[in-house]
Short mmCIF file of C-alpha atoms and ligand atoms in Angstrom, two decimals:
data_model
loop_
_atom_site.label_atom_id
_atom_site.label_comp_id
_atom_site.label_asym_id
_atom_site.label_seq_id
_atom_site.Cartn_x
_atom_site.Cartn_y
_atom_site.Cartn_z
CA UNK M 1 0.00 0.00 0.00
CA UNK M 2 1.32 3.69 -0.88
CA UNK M 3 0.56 4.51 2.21
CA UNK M 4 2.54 7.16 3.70
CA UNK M 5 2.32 7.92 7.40
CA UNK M 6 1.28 10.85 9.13
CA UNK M 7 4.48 11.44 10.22
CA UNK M 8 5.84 12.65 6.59
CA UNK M 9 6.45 16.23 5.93
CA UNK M 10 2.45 17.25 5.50
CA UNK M 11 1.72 14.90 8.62
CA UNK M 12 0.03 16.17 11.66
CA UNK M 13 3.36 15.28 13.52
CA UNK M 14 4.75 18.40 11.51
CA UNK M 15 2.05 20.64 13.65
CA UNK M 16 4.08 22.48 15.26
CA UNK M 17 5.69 23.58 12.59
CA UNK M 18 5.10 27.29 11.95
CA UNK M 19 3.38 27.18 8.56
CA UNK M 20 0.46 24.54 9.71
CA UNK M 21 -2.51 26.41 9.28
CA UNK M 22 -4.93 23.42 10.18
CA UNK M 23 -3.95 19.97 11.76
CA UNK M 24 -5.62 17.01 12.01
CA UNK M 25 -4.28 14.86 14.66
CA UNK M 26 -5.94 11.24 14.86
CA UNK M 27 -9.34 12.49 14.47
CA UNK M 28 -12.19 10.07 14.36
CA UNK M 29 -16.08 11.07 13.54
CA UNK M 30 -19.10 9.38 13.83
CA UNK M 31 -22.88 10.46 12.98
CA UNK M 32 -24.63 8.66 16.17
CA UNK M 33 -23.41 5.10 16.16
CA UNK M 34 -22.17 5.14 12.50
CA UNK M 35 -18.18 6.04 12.42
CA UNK M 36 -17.39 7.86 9.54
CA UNK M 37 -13.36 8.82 10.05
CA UNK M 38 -11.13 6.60 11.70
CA UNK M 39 -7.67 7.94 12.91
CA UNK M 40 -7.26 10.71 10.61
CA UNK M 41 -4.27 12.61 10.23
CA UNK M 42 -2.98 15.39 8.35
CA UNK M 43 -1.74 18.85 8.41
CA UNK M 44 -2.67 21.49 5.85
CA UNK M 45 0.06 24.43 5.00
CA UNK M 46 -0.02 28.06 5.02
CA UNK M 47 -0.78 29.24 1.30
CA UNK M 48 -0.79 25.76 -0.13
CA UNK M 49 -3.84 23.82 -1.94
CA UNK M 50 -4.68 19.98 -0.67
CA UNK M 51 -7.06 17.91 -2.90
CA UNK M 52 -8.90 15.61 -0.20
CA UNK M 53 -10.07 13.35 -2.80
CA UNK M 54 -11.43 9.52 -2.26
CA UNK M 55 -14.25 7.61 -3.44
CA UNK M 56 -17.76 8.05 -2.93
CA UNK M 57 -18.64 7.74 0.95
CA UNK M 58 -15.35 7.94 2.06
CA UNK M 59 -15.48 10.39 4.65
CA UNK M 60 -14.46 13.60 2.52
CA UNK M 61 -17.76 15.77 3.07
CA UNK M 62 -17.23 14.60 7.09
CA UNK M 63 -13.72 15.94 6.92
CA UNK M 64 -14.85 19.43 5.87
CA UNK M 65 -17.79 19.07 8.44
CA UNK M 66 -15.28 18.52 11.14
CA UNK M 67 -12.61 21.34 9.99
CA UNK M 68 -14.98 23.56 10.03
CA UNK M 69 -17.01 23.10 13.32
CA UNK M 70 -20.35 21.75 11.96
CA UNK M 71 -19.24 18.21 13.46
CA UNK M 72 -17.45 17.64 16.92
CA UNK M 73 -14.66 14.86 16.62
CA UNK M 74 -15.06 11.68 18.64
CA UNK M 75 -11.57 11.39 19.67
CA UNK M 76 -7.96 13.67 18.56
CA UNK M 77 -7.42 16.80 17.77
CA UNK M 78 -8.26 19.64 15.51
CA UNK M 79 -5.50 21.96 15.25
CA UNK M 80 -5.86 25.84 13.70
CA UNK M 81 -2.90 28.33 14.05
CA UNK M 82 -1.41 26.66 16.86
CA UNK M 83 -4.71 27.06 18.96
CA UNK M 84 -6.57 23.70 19.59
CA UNK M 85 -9.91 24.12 17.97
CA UNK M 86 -11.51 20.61 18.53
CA UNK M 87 -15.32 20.60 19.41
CA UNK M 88 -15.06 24.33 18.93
CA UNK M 89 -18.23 25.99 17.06
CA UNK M 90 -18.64 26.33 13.56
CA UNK M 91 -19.43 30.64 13.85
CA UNK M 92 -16.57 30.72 16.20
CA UNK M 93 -13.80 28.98 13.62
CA UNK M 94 -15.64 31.29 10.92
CA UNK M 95 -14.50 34.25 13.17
CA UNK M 96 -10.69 32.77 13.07
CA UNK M 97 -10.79 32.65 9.47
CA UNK M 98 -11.66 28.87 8.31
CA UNK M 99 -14.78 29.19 5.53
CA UNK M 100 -16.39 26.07 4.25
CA UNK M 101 -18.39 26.39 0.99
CA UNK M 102 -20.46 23.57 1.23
CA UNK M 103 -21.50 21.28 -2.01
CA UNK M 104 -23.66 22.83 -4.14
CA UNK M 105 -24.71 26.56 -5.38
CA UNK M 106 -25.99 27.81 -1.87
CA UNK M 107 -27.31 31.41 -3.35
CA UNK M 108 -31.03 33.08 -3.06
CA UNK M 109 -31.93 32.60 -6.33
CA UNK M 110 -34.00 35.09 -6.32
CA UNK M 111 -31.81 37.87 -5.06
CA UNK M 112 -29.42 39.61 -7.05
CA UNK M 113 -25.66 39.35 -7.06
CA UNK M 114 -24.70 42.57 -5.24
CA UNK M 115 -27.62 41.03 -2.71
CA UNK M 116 -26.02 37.68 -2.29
CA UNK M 117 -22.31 39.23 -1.60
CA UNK M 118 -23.97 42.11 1.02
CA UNK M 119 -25.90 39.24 3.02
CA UNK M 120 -22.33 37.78 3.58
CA UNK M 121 -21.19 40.89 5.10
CA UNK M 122 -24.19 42.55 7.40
CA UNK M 123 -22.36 43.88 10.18
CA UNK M 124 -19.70 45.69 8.19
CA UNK M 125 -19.72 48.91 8.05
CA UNK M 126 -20.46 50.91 4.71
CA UNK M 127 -17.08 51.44 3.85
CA UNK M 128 -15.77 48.03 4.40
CA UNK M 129 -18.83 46.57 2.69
CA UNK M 130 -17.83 48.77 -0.27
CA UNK M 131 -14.40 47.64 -0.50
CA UNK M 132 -15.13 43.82 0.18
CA UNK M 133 -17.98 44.21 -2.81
CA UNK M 134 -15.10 45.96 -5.16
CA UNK M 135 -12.65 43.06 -3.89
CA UNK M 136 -14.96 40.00 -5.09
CA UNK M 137 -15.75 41.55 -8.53
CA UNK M 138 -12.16 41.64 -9.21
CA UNK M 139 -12.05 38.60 -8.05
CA UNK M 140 -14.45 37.50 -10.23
CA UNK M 141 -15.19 39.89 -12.70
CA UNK M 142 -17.90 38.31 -14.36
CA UNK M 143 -20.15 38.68 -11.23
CA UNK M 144 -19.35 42.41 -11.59
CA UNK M 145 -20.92 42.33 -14.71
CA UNK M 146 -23.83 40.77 -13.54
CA UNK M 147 -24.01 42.33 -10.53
CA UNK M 148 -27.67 43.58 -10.95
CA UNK M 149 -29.12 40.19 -12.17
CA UNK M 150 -30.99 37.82 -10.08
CA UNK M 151 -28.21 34.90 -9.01
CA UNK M 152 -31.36 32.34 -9.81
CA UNK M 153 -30.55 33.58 -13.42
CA UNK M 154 -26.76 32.80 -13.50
CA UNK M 155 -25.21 29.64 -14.90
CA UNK M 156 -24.57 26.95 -12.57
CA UNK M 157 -20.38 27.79 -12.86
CA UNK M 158 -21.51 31.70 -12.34
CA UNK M 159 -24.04 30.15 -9.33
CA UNK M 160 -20.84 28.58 -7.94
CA UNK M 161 -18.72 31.53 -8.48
CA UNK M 162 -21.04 33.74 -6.35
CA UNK M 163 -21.13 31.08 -3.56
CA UNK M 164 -17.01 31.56 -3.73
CA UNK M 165 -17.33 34.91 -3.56
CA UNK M 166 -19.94 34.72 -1.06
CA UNK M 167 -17.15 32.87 1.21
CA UNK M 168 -14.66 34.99 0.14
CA UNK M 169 -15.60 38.70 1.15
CA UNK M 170 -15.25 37.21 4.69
CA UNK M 171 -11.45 37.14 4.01
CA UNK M 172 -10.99 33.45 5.23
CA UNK M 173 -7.34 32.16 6.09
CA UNK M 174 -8.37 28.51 5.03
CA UNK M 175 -11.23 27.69 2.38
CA UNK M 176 -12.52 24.52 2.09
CA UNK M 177 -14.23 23.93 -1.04
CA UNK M 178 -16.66 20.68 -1.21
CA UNK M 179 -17.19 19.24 -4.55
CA UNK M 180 -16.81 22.29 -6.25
CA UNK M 181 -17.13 20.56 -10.24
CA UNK M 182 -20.37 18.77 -9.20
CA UNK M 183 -23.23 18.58 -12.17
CA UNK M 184 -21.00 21.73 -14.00
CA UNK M 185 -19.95 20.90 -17.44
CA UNK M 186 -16.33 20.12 -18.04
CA UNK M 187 -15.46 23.92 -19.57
CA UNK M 188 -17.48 25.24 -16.35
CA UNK M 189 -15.26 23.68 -14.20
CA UNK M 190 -11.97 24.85 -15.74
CA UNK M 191 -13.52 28.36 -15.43
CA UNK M 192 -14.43 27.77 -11.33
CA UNK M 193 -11.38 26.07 -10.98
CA UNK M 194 -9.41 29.28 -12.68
CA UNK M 195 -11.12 31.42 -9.58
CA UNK M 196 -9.62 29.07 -7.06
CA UNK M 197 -6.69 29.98 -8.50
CA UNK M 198 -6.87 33.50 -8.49
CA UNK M 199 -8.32 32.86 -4.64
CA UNK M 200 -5.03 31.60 -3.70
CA UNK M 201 -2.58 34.03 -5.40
CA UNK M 202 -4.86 36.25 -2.84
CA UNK M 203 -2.91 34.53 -0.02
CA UNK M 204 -5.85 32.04 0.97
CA UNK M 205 -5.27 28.43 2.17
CA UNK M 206 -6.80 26.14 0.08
CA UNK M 207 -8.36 22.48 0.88
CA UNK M 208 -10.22 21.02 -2.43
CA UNK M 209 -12.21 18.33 -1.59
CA UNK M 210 -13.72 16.28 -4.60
CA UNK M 211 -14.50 12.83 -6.20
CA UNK M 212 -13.64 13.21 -9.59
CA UNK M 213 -9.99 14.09 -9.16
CA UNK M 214 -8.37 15.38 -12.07
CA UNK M 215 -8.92 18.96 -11.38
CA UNK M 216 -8.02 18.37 -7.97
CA UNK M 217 -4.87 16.41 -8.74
CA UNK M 218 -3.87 19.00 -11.44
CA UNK M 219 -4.16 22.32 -8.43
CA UNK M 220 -3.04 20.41 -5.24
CA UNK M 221 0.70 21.24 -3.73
CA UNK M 222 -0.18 18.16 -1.11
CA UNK M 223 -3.01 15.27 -1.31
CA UNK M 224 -4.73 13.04 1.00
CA UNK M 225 -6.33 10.24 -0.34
CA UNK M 226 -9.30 8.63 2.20
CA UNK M 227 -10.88 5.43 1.41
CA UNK M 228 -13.44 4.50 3.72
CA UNK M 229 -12.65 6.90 6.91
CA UNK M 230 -9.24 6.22 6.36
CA UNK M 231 -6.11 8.03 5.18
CA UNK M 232 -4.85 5.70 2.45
CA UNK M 233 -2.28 8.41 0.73
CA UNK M 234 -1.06 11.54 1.91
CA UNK M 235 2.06 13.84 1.16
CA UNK M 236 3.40 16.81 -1.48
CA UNK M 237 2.03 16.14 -4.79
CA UNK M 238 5.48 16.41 -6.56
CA UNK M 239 6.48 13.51 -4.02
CA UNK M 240 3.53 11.29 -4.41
CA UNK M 241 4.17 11.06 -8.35
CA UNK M 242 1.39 9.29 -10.05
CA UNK M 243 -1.77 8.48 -8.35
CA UNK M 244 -3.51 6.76 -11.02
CA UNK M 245 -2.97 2.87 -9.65
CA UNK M 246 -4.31 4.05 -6.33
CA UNK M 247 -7.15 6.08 -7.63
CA UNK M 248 -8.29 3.05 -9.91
CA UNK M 249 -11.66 1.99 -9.06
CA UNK M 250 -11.56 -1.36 -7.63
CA UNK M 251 -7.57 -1.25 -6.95
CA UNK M 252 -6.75 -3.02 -3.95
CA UNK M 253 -5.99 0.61 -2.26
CA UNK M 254 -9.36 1.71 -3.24
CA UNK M 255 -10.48 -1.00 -1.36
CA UNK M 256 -13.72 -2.73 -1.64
CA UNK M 257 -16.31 -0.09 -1.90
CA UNK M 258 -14.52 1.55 -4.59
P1 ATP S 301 -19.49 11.95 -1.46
O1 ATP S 301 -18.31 12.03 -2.37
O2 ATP S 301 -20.54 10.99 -1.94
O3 ATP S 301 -20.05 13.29 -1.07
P2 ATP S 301 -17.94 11.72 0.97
O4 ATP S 301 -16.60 11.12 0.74
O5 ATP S 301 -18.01 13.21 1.11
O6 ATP S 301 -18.96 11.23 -0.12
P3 ATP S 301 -19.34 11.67 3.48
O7 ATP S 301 -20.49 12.46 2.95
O8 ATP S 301 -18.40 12.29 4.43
O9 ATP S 301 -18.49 11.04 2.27
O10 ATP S 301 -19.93 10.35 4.13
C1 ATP S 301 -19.11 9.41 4.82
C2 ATP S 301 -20.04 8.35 5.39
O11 ATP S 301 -20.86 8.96 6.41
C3 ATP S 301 -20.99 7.75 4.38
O12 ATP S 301 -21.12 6.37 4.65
C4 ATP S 301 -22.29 8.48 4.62
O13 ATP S 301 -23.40 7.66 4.30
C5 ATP S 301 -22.23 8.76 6.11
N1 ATP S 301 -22.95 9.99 6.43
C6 ATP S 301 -22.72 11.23 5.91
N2 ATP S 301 -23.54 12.14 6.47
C7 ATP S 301 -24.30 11.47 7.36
C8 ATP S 301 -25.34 11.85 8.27
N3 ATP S 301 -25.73 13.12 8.39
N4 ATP S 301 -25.88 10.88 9.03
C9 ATP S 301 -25.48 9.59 8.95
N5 ATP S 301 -24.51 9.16 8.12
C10 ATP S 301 -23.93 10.09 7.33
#
């Protein structure tokens, strides 16, 4: 198995190392009696991108879930900035700086652009609200265009775009982005996947979670592979070399539910 262990350089051993934005130290999850992560370990790097990628069911969606507060671990530790974060809230590790844009489009459809964006940011003042607004359509200058149309009205890659944005005029230190490509045509995704981009030349931490990995693969500095709850692969990209044998469906690292 290519199993590398969580002591390697992007292991949550390395935590203490300055540039570890978020650890996970043997973390395990379970929704009531079911346990969904077993042992999970991994550390994710200041200004770097890690595709959590793994089979359907594997435990990716619960990863997010747990790095961003919405799920308490069973047992180890969630790391952020040094500080440890585990069973802390999900508003109070949005107020340190982790976002999570969950799967799908998560805009009102039936408000407008600019609308979407100022919901994000109600308790900012006028001023700051301006420049956040003037910051995403940069960012994304095709929402700037369509600033004044209803977001119901967008394509789905636009639809996604916004709920970037949306996540991104909070300023987060770490994004984690959940199945970003889902039901968006191939040339959709390249265009979404061209924004994550820009969002990390802006300084922002990246995890990319997703099932159909090539996208993933093709923007990750580090990956983790899970396969049923567990870490199967993790490490730098340019050390891991080619994933393809242990992405195969039905490889023996897959395991069986692949
Ligand atoms: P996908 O790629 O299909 O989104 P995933 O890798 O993100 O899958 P999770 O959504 O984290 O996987 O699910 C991991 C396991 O936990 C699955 O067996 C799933 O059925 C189970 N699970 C997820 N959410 C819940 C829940 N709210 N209650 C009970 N079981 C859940």
């Amino acid at each position: 198995m290519t199993t590398i262990p969580t002591s390697s350089p992007n292991g949550a051993h390395a935590a203490d190392d300055g540039d570890v934005v978020m650890a996970l130290d043997h973390v395990s999850a379970a929704y009531g009696p079911f346990k969904a992560l077993f042992d999970v370990s991994f550390a994710v790097r200041e200004g770097r991108s890690l595709a959590l990628i793994g089979p359907n069911g594997s435990g990716k969606t619960t990863v997010a879930r747990v790095c961003s507060g919405l799920l308490a671990p069973t047992s180890g530790t969630l790391r952020f900035e040094g500080a440890d974060v585990t069973g802390e809230r999900a508003y109070k590790l949005a107020r340190r700086g982790v976002a999570h844009a969950p799967e799908g489009r998560s805009v009102f459809a039936s408000l407008t652009v600019e609308e979407n964006l100022q919901l994000s940011q109600l308790r900012r003042s006028r001023p700051e609200r301006e420049e956040a607004l003037a910051g995403a359509y940069e960012m994304f200058p095709r929402l700037g265009e369509r600033r004044r149309q209803a977001a119901g009205l967008l394509s789905g890659g636009e639809q996604r775009m916004l709920s970037l944005a949306r996540v991104m005029v909070e300023k987060p230190r770490l994004l984690i982005a959940d199945e970003l490509s889902l039901g968006l045509a191939p040339i959709i995704v390249n265009e979404v996947y061209d924004a994550l981009k820009v969002i990390k030349a802006a300084g922002t931490t990246l995890v990319i979670i997703e099932q159909h990995t090539s996208h993933a693969l093709d923007a990750a500095d580090d990956i983790v592979v899970l396969v049923q709850g567990h870490v199967r692969v993790a490490g730098p990209a340019a050390e891991l070399g080619d994933l393809s044998q242990v992405l195969l469906p039905g490889s023996a690292h897959m395991g069986p539910s692949a």
